[in-house]
Amino acid sequence: MLAYWLNPLIVPPVALGLLGVHTGADQASMIWIVSTATTIYIVLPGVMLYLLRRAGRIQSFEIRNRSSRITPMMGGVAFSLSAIPLVSTHAGASSQLVTLVATCLFIASLMAALLTLRQKLSLHSASFSGLFVIVTWLFLFVPPATGAWFFVDPGLTVVSLLLIPVVAWSRLRTSAHTPAEVVTGIVFGLVTITVSLYILGPVWPQ
């Protein structure tokens, strides 16, 4: 049950929503960011997985068989690419940073799909490790907007860190992954998002 609540699909809308509120997006912009991200990252992939399951292409929404993951992951890459212009279009003051983070999420999804051709990794662990990097980046390098009613603080950063072992435990507990696959997922999420942010945006203080 935990795996269904803490699943990779929820990470992009959560990350982009936190980014929007942290950087002072107005109400209309927040509605656009959250609704568009939810549609592209959760609803559309969910429909795709449902159709693939109905067609017998996958056995479950978790897709534990590595070879069965390739088609839905490439679909996820396409959705992630389309999200870059769509989510940022009406993001207001947060537009540039939304574009940056959405691009990093696309790179991570593409790299994960390519890696899956040769090796299975825990996408749950990778996603929540990536979320931790994004939350930490917001806390360290992106000043909250003046008067923001909510922003990323040390407490939220710690919570995002603690989600990693919780998710990793759930993947091991349900025998969805081996310890090596979970560790690979964690390292992948940490490295891919960190490197993407470092290359694509002004992450480190000048």
Coordinates of N, CA and C in Angstrom, one line a residue:
M1 N 0.8 -1.2 0.0 CA 0.0 0.0 0.0 C 0.9 1.3 0.0
L2 N 1.9 1.2 0.8 CA 2.8 2.4 0.9 C 3.4 2.7 -0.5
A3 N 3.7 1.7 -1.3 CA 4.3 1.9 -2.6 C 3.3 2.6 -3.6
Y4 N 2.0 2.5 -3.3 CA 1.0 3.1 -4.2 C 0.9 4.6 -3.8
W5 N 1.0 4.9 -2.5 CA 0.9 6.3 -2.1 C 2.2 7.1 -2.4
L6 N 3.4 6.4 -2.1 CA 4.7 7.0 -2.3 C 5.2 6.4 -3.6
N7 N 4.6 6.8 -4.8 CA 5.1 6.3 -6.0 C 5.7 7.4 -6.9
P8 N 6.5 7.0 -7.9 CA 7.3 8.0 -8.7 C 6.4 9.0 -9.4
L9 N 5.2 8.7 -9.7 CA 4.4 9.6 -10.4 C 4.1 10.9 -9.7
I10 N 4.0 10.8 -8.3 CA 3.6 12.0 -7.6 C 4.8 13.0 -7.4
V11 N 6.0 12.5 -7.6 CA 7.2 13.4 -7.3 C 7.2 14.7 -8.1
P12 N 7.1 14.6 -9.5 CA 7.2 15.9 -10.2 C 6.1 16.9 -9.8
P13 N 4.8 16.6 -9.7 CA 3.9 17.6 -9.2 C 4.2 18.2 -7.8
V14 N 4.7 17.3 -6.9 CA 5.1 17.8 -5.6 C 6.2 18.7 -5.7
A15 N 7.3 18.3 -6.5 CA 8.5 19.2 -6.6 C 8.2 20.5 -7.2
L16 N 7.4 20.5 -8.3 CA 7.0 21.7 -9.0 C 6.1 22.6 -8.2
G17 N 5.2 22.0 -7.5 CA 4.3 22.7 -6.6 C 5.1 23.4 -5.5
L18 N 6.0 22.7 -4.9 CA 6.8 23.3 -3.8 C 7.7 24.5 -4.4
L19 N 8.2 24.3 -5.6 CA 9.0 25.3 -6.3 C 8.1 26.5 -6.5
G20 N 6.9 26.3 -7.0 CA 6.0 27.5 -7.2 C 5.7 28.3 -6.0
V21 N 5.3 27.6 -4.9 CA 4.9 28.3 -3.7 C 6.1 29.0 -3.1
H22 N 7.3 28.3 -3.1 CA 8.5 28.8 -2.5 C 9.0 30.1 -3.2
T23 N 8.8 30.2 -4.6 CA 9.2 31.3 -5.3 C 8.2 32.4 -5.6
G24 N 7.0 32.2 -4.9 CA 6.0 33.3 -4.9 C 5.1 33.3 -6.1
A25 N 4.8 32.1 -6.7 CA 3.8 32.1 -7.8 C 2.5 32.5 -7.2
D26 N 1.7 33.3 -8.0 CA 0.4 33.7 -7.5 C -0.6 32.6 -7.6
Q27 N -1.8 32.8 -7.2 CA -2.8 31.8 -7.1 C -3.1 31.2 -8.5
A28 N -3.3 32.0 -9.5 CA -3.6 31.5 -10.8 C -2.4 30.6 -11.3
S29 N -1.2 31.1 -11.1 CA 0.0 30.3 -11.5 C 0.1 29.0 -10.8
M30 N -0.2 29.0 -9.5 CA -0.1 27.8 -8.7 C -1.1 26.8 -9.2
I31 N -2.3 27.2 -9.5 CA -3.4 26.3 -10.0 C -2.9 25.7 -11.3
W32 N -2.3 26.6 -12.2 CA -1.8 26.1 -13.5 C -0.7 25.0 -13.3
I33 N 0.3 25.4 -12.5 CA 1.4 24.5 -12.2 C 1.0 23.1 -11.7
V34 N 0.2 23.1 -10.7 CA -0.2 21.9 -10.0 C -1.2 21.1 -10.9
S35 N -2.2 21.7 -11.5 CA -3.1 21.0 -12.3 C -2.5 20.4 -13.6
T36 N -1.6 21.2 -14.2 CA -1.0 20.8 -15.4 C 0.0 19.7 -15.1
A37 N 0.8 19.8 -14.1 CA 1.8 18.8 -13.7 C 1.1 17.5 -13.3
T38 N 0.0 17.6 -12.6 CA -0.8 16.4 -12.2 C -1.3 15.7 -13.4
T39 N -1.8 16.5 -14.4 CA -2.4 15.8 -15.6 C -1.3 15.1 -16.4
I40 N -0.1 15.8 -16.6 CA 0.9 15.3 -17.4 C 1.7 14.1 -16.7
Y41 N 2.0 14.3 -15.4 CA 2.9 13.4 -14.7 C 2.1 12.2 -14.0
I42 N 0.8 12.4 -13.8 CA 0.1 11.4 -13.0 C -1.1 10.8 -13.9
V43 N -2.0 11.7 -14.3 CA -3.2 11.2 -15.0 C -2.9 10.5 -16.3
L44 N -2.1 11.2 -17.2 CA -1.8 10.6 -18.5 C -1.0 9.3 -18.4
P45 N 0.1 9.3 -17.5 CA 0.8 8.0 -17.4 C -0.1 6.9 -16.7
G46 N -1.0 7.3 -15.8 CA -1.9 6.4 -15.2 C -2.8 5.7 -16.2
V47 N -3.3 6.6 -17.1 CA -4.2 6.0 -18.2 C -3.3 5.1 -19.1
M48 N -2.1 5.5 -19.4 CA -1.2 4.6 -20.2 C -1.0 3.3 -19.6
L49 N -0.7 3.3 -18.3 CA -0.5 2.0 -17.6 C -1.7 1.2 -17.5
Y50 N -2.9 1.8 -17.4 CA -4.2 1.1 -17.3 C -4.4 0.4 -18.7
L51 N -4.2 1.1 -19.8 CA -4.4 0.5 -21.1 C -3.4 -0.6 -21.4
L52 N -2.1 -0.4 -20.9 CA -1.1 -1.4 -21.1 C -1.5 -2.7 -20.3
R53 N -2.0 -2.5 -19.2 CA -2.4 -3.6 -18.4 C -3.6 -4.4 -19.0
R54 N -4.6 -3.6 -19.5 CA -5.7 -4.2 -20.1 C -5.3 -5.0 -21.4
A55 N -4.2 -4.5 -22.0 CA -3.7 -5.2 -23.2 C -2.8 -6.3 -22.9
G56 N -2.5 -6.5 -21.6 CA -1.6 -7.6 -21.2 C -0.2 -7.3 -21.4
R57 N 0.2 -6.1 -21.6 CA 1.6 -5.7 -21.9 C 2.4 -5.6 -20.5
I58 N 1.6 -5.4 -19.5 CA 2.3 -5.3 -18.1 C 1.4 -6.1 -17.2
Q59 N 2.0 -6.6 -16.1 CA 1.3 -7.5 -15.2 C 0.6 -6.7 -14.0
S60 N 1.3 -5.6 -13.7 CA 0.7 -4.7 -12.6 C 1.2 -3.3 -12.8
F61 N 0.7 -2.4 -12.1 CA 1.1 -1.0 -12.2 C 2.6 -0.7 -11.8
E62 N 3.1 -1.7 -11.0 CA 4.5 -1.6 -10.5 C 5.5 -2.0 -11.6
I63 N 5.0 -2.8 -12.5 CA 5.9 -3.3 -13.6 C 7.2 -3.9 -13.1
R64 N 7.1 -5.0 -12.4 CA 8.3 -5.5 -11.8 C 9.3 -6.2 -12.8
N65 N 8.8 -6.6 -13.9 CA 9.6 -7.2 -14.9 C 10.3 -6.1 -15.7
R66 N 11.7 -6.2 -15.8 CA 12.5 -5.1 -16.4 C 12.1 -4.9 -17.9
S67 N 12.0 -6.0 -18.6 CA 11.7 -5.9 -20.0 C 10.4 -5.2 -20.3
S68 N 9.4 -5.4 -19.4 CA 8.1 -4.8 -19.6 C 8.1 -3.3 -19.3
R69 N 9.1 -2.8 -18.7 CA 9.2 -1.4 -18.3 C 9.5 -0.5 -19.4
I70 N 10.2 -1.0 -20.5 CA 10.7 -0.1 -21.5 C 9.7 0.7 -22.2
T71 N 8.6 0.1 -22.6 CA 7.5 0.8 -23.3 C 6.9 1.9 -22.5
P72 N 6.4 1.6 -21.3 CA 5.8 2.6 -20.4 C 6.9 3.7 -20.0
M73 N 8.1 3.3 -19.9 CA 9.1 4.4 -19.5 C 9.4 5.3 -20.6
M74 N 9.4 4.8 -21.9 CA 9.5 5.7 -23.0 C 8.3 6.6 -23.2
G75 N 7.1 6.1 -22.8 CA 6.0 7.0 -22.8 C 6.1 8.0 -21.7
G76 N 6.7 7.6 -20.6 CA 6.9 8.6 -19.5 C 7.9 9.7 -19.9
V77 N 8.9 9.3 -20.7 CA 9.9 10.3 -21.3 C 9.2 11.3 -22.1
A78 N 8.3 10.8 -23.0 CA 7.5 11.7 -23.9 C 6.6 12.7 -23.0
F79 N 6.0 12.2 -22.0 CA 5.2 13.0 -21.2 C 6.0 14.1 -20.5
S80 N 7.2 13.6 -20.0 CA 8.1 14.5 -19.3 C 8.6 15.6 -20.2
L81 N 8.9 15.3 -21.4 CA 9.4 16.3 -22.4 C 8.3 17.3 -22.6
S82 N 7.0 16.8 -22.8 CA 5.9 17.8 -23.1 C 5.6 18.7 -21.9
A83 N 6.0 18.2 -20.7 CA 5.7 19.0 -19.5 C 6.5 20.3 -19.5
I84 N 7.7 20.2 -20.1 CA 8.6 21.4 -19.9 C 8.0 22.7 -20.4
P85 N 7.5 22.7 -21.7 CA 6.8 24.0 -22.1 C 5.4 24.2 -21.5
L86 N 4.7 23.1 -21.3 CA 3.3 23.2 -20.9 C 3.2 23.7 -19.4
V87 N 4.0 23.1 -18.5 CA 3.8 23.5 -17.1 C 4.3 24.9 -16.9
S88 N 5.4 25.3 -17.6 CA 6.0 26.6 -17.4 C 5.3 27.8 -18.1
T89 N 4.4 27.5 -19.0 CA 3.7 28.5 -19.8 C 3.1 29.6 -19.0
H90 N 2.3 29.2 -18.0 CA 1.6 30.2 -17.2 C 2.0 30.1 -15.7
A91 N 3.3 29.9 -15.5 CA 3.9 29.7 -14.2 C 4.3 31.1 -13.5
G92 N 4.1 32.2 -14.3 CA 4.3 33.5 -13.7 C 5.7 33.7 -13.3
A93 N 5.9 34.2 -12.0 CA 7.2 34.5 -11.5 C 8.1 33.3 -11.4
S94 N 7.5 32.1 -11.4 CA 8.3 30.9 -11.2 C 8.7 30.2 -12.5
S95 N 8.3 30.9 -13.7 CA 8.5 30.2 -15.0 C 9.8 29.7 -15.3
Q96 N 10.9 30.5 -15.1 CA 12.2 30.0 -15.4 C 12.7 28.9 -14.6
L97 N 12.4 28.9 -13.3 CA 12.8 27.8 -12.4 C 12.0 26.6 -12.7
V98 N 10.7 26.7 -13.0 CA 9.9 25.6 -13.3 C 10.4 24.9 -14.6
T99 N 10.8 25.7 -15.6 CA 11.4 25.2 -16.8 C 12.7 24.4 -16.5
L100 N 13.5 25.0 -15.6 CA 14.8 24.3 -15.2 C 14.5 23.0 -14.5
V101 N 13.6 22.9 -13.5 CA 13.4 21.7 -12.8 C 12.7 20.7 -13.7
A102 N 11.7 21.1 -14.5 CA 11.0 20.2 -15.4 C 12.0 19.6 -16.4
T103 N 13.0 20.4 -16.9 CA 14.0 19.8 -17.8 C 14.9 18.8 -17.0
C104 N 15.2 19.1 -15.8 CA 16.0 18.1 -15.0 C 15.2 16.8 -14.8
L105 N 13.9 16.9 -14.6 CA 13.1 15.7 -14.5 C 13.0 14.9 -15.8
F106 N 13.0 15.6 -16.9 CA 13.0 15.0 -18.2 C 14.3 14.2 -18.4
I107 N 15.4 14.9 -18.1 CA 16.7 14.2 -18.2 C 16.8 13.0 -17.4
A108 N 16.3 13.0 -16.2 CA 16.3 11.9 -15.3 C 15.5 10.8 -15.8
S109 N 14.3 11.1 -16.4 CA 13.4 10.1 -16.9 C 14.1 9.4 -18.2
L110 N 14.7 10.2 -19.0 CA 15.4 9.7 -20.2 C 16.5 8.8 -19.8
M111 N 17.4 9.2 -18.8 CA 18.5 8.4 -18.4 C 18.0 7.1 -17.7
A112 N 16.9 7.2 -17.0 CA 16.4 6.0 -16.3 C 15.9 5.0 -17.4
A113 N 15.2 5.5 -18.4 CA 14.7 4.6 -19.5 C 15.9 3.9 -20.2
L114 N 17.0 4.7 -20.5 CA 18.1 4.1 -21.1 C 18.8 3.1 -20.2
L115 N 18.9 3.4 -19.0 CA 19.6 2.4 -18.0 C 18.8 1.2 -17.9
T116 N 17.4 1.3 -18.0 CA 16.6 0.1 -17.9 C 16.8 -0.9 -19.0
L117 N 17.3 -0.4 -20.1 CA 17.6 -1.3 -21.2 C 18.6 -2.4 -20.8
R118 N 19.4 -2.1 -19.8 CA 20.5 -3.0 -19.4 C 20.4 -3.4 -18.0
Q119 N 19.8 -2.6 -17.1 CA 19.8 -2.9 -15.7 C 18.5 -2.4 -15.1
K120 N 17.9 -3.2 -14.1 CA 16.8 -2.8 -13.4 C 17.2 -2.0 -12.2
L121 N 16.5 -0.9 -11.9 CA 16.7 -0.1 -10.7 C 15.3 0.2 -10.1
S122 N 15.4 0.7 -8.9 CA 14.2 1.1 -8.2 C 13.8 2.5 -8.6
L123 N 12.7 2.6 -9.3 CA 12.3 4.0 -9.7 C 11.7 4.7 -8.6
H124 N 11.1 4.0 -7.6 CA 10.6 4.6 -6.4 C 11.8 5.3 -5.7
S125 N 12.9 4.6 -5.4 CA 14.0 5.1 -4.7 C 14.7 6.2 -5.5
A126 N 14.8 6.1 -6.8 CA 15.4 7.1 -7.6 C 14.5 8.4 -7.6
S127 N 13.2 8.3 -7.6 CA 12.4 9.5 -7.7 C 12.4 10.2 -6.3
F128 N 12.4 9.5 -5.2 CA 12.4 10.2 -4.0 C 13.8 10.7 -3.6
S129 N 14.8 10.1 -4.1 CA 16.1 10.7 -3.9 C 16.3 12.0 -4.7
G130 N 15.7 12.0 -5.9 CA 15.7 13.2 -6.7 C 14.9 14.3 -6.1
L131 N 13.8 13.9 -5.4 CA 13.0 14.9 -4.7 C 13.8 15.6 -3.6
F132 N 14.5 14.7 -2.9 CA 15.4 15.3 -1.8 C 16.4 16.3 -2.4
V133 N 17.0 16.0 -3.5 CA 17.9 16.9 -4.1 C 17.3 18.2 -4.5
I134 N 16.1 18.2 -5.1 CA 15.4 19.4 -5.5 C 15.0 20.2 -4.2
V135 N 14.5 19.5 -3.2 CA 14.1 20.3 -2.0 C 15.3 20.9 -1.3
T136 N 16.4 20.2 -1.3 CA 17.7 20.7 -0.7 C 18.2 21.9 -1.5
W137 N 18.1 21.8 -2.8 CA 18.5 22.9 -3.7 C 17.7 24.1 -3.5
L138 N 16.4 23.9 -3.3 CA 15.5 25.1 -3.1 C 15.9 25.7 -1.8
F139 N 16.2 24.9 -0.7 CA 16.5 25.5 0.6 C 17.8 26.2 0.6
L140 N 18.8 25.6 -0.1 CA 20.2 26.2 -0.1 C 20.4 27.3 -1.1
F141 N 19.8 27.3 -2.2 CA 20.2 28.1 -3.3 C 19.1 29.0 -3.9
V142 N 17.9 28.8 -3.5 CA 16.8 29.6 -4.1 C 16.1 30.4 -2.9
P143 N 16.3 31.7 -2.8 CA 15.7 32.4 -1.7 C 14.2 32.4 -1.8
P144 N 13.5 32.2 -0.8 CA 12.0 32.3 -0.9 C 11.5 33.7 -1.2
A145 N 10.4 33.7 -1.9 CA 9.9 35.0 -2.3 C 9.4 35.8 -1.1
T146 N 9.6 37.1 -1.1 CA 9.1 38.0 0.0 C 7.6 37.8 0.2
G147 N 7.3 37.5 1.4 CA 5.9 37.3 1.8 C 5.3 36.0 1.4
A148 N 6.1 35.0 1.0 CA 5.6 33.7 0.6 C 5.0 33.0 1.8
W149 N 3.8 32.5 1.6 CA 3.0 31.9 2.8 C 3.6 30.5 3.2
F150 N 4.4 29.9 2.3 CA 5.0 28.7 2.6 C 6.3 28.6 1.8
F151 N 7.3 28.1 2.4 CA 8.6 27.9 1.7 C 9.4 26.7 2.3
V152 N 10.4 26.3 1.5 CA 11.2 25.2 1.9 C 12.1 25.6 3.1
D153 N 12.0 24.8 4.2 CA 12.9 25.1 5.3 C 13.6 23.9 5.7
P154 N 14.5 23.9 6.7 CA 15.3 22.7 7.1 C 14.4 21.5 7.5
G155 N 13.2 21.8 8.1 CA 12.3 20.7 8.5 C 11.9 19.9 7.3
L156 N 11.4 20.6 6.2 CA 11.0 20.0 5.0 C 12.1 19.2 4.3
T157 N 13.3 19.8 4.4 CA 14.4 19.1 3.8 C 14.7 17.8 4.5
V158 N 14.6 17.8 5.8 CA 14.8 16.6 6.6 C 13.7 15.5 6.3
V159 N 12.5 16.0 6.2 CA 11.4 15.1 5.8 C 11.6 14.4 4.5
S160 N 12.1 15.2 3.5 CA 12.3 14.7 2.2 C 13.5 13.6 2.2
L161 N 14.5 13.9 3.1 CA 15.5 12.9 3.3 C 15.0 11.6 3.9
L162 N 14.2 11.7 4.9 CA 13.7 10.5 5.6 C 12.8 9.7 4.7
L163 N 12.2 10.3 3.7 CA 11.3 9.5 2.8 C 12.2 8.5 2.0
I164 N 13.4 8.8 1.8 CA 14.3 7.8 1.0 C 14.4 6.5 1.7
P165 N 14.8 6.4 3.0 CA 14.8 5.0 3.6 C 13.4 4.4 3.7
V166 N 12.4 5.2 3.9 CA 11.0 4.7 4.0 C 10.6 4.0 2.7
V167 N 10.9 4.7 1.6 CA 10.5 4.1 0.3 C 11.4 2.9 0.0
A168 N 12.7 3.0 0.3 CA 13.6 1.9 0.1 C 13.2 0.7 0.9
W169 N 12.8 0.9 2.1 CA 12.3 -0.2 2.9 C 11.1 -0.9 2.3
S170 N 10.2 -0.1 1.8 CA 8.9 -0.6 1.3 C 9.2 -1.5 0.0
R171 N 10.2 -1.0 -0.8 CA 10.5 -1.8 -2.0 C 11.2 -3.2 -1.6
L172 N 12.0 -3.2 -0.6 CA 12.6 -4.4 -0.1 C 11.6 -5.3 0.6
R173 N 10.7 -4.7 1.4 CA 9.7 -5.4 2.2 C 8.8 -6.2 1.3
T174 N 8.4 -5.6 0.1 CA 7.5 -6.2 -0.8 C 8.2 -7.1 -1.8
S175 N 9.5 -7.2 -1.7 CA 10.3 -8.0 -2.6 C 10.2 -7.5 -4.1
A176 N 9.9 -6.2 -4.2 CA 9.8 -5.6 -5.5 C 11.2 -5.4 -6.1
H177 N 12.2 -5.2 -5.3 CA 13.6 -5.0 -5.7 C 14.6 -5.7 -4.8
T178 N 15.8 -5.9 -5.3 CA 16.9 -6.4 -4.5 C 17.6 -5.2 -3.9
P179 N 18.3 -5.5 -2.8 CA 19.1 -4.3 -2.2 C 19.9 -3.6 -3.2
A180 N 20.5 -4.3 -4.2 CA 21.4 -3.7 -5.2 C 20.6 -2.7 -6.1
E181 N 19.4 -3.1 -6.4 CA 18.5 -2.3 -7.3 C 18.0 -1.1 -6.5
V182 N 17.8 -1.2 -5.2 CA 17.4 -0.1 -4.4 C 18.5 0.9 -4.3
V183 N 19.7 0.4 -4.0 CA 20.9 1.3 -3.9 C 21.1 2.0 -5.2
T184 N 21.0 1.2 -6.3 CA 21.2 1.8 -7.6 C 20.3 3.0 -7.9
G185 N 19.0 2.7 -7.5 CA 18.0 3.8 -7.7 C 18.3 5.0 -6.9
I186 N 18.7 4.8 -5.6 CA 19.1 6.0 -4.7 C 20.2 6.8 -5.3
V187 N 21.3 6.1 -5.7 CA 22.5 6.8 -6.3 C 22.1 7.5 -7.6
F188 N 21.3 6.8 -8.4 CA 20.9 7.4 -9.7 C 20.1 8.7 -9.5
G189 N 19.1 8.7 -8.6 CA 18.4 9.9 -8.3 C 19.2 11.0 -7.8
L190 N 20.1 10.7 -6.8 CA 20.9 11.7 -6.3 C 21.9 12.3 -7.3
V191 N 22.5 11.5 -8.1 CA 23.5 11.9 -9.0 C 22.9 12.6 -10.2
T192 N 21.9 12.0 -10.8 CA 21.3 12.6 -12.0 C 20.7 14.0 -11.8
I193 N 19.9 14.1 -10.7 CA 19.3 15.4 -10.5 C 20.3 16.5 -10.1
T194 N 21.3 16.1 -9.3 CA 22.3 17.0 -8.8 C 23.1 17.5 -10.0
V195 N 23.6 16.6 -10.9 CA 24.4 17.0 -12.0 C 23.6 17.8 -13.0
S196 N 22.3 17.5 -13.2 CA 21.4 18.2 -14.1 C 21.2 19.7 -13.6
L197 N 21.0 19.8 -12.3 CA 20.8 21.2 -11.7 C 22.1 21.9 -11.8
Y198 N 23.2 21.3 -11.6 CA 24.5 22.0 -11.6 C 24.8 22.5 -13.0
I199 N 24.5 21.7 -14.0 CA 24.9 22.0 -15.4 C 23.9 23.1 -15.9
L200 N 22.6 22.9 -15.6 CA 21.6 23.7 -16.3 C 21.2 25.0 -15.5
G201 N 21.5 25.1 -14.3 CA 21.1 26.2 -13.5 C 22.2 26.7 -12.6
P202 N 22.0 28.0 -12.1 CA 23.0 28.6 -11.2 C 22.8 28.0 -9.8
V203 N 23.2 26.8 -9.6 CA 23.0 26.0 -8.4 C 23.9 26.5 -7.2
W204 N 25.2 26.6 -7.6 CA 26.1 26.9 -6.5 C 26.3 28.4 -6.3
P205 N 26.4 28.9 -5.1 CA 26.5 30.3 -4.9 C 27.8 30.9 -5.5
Q206 N 27.6 32.1 -6.1 CA 28.8 32.7 -6.8 C 29.6 33.5 -5.8

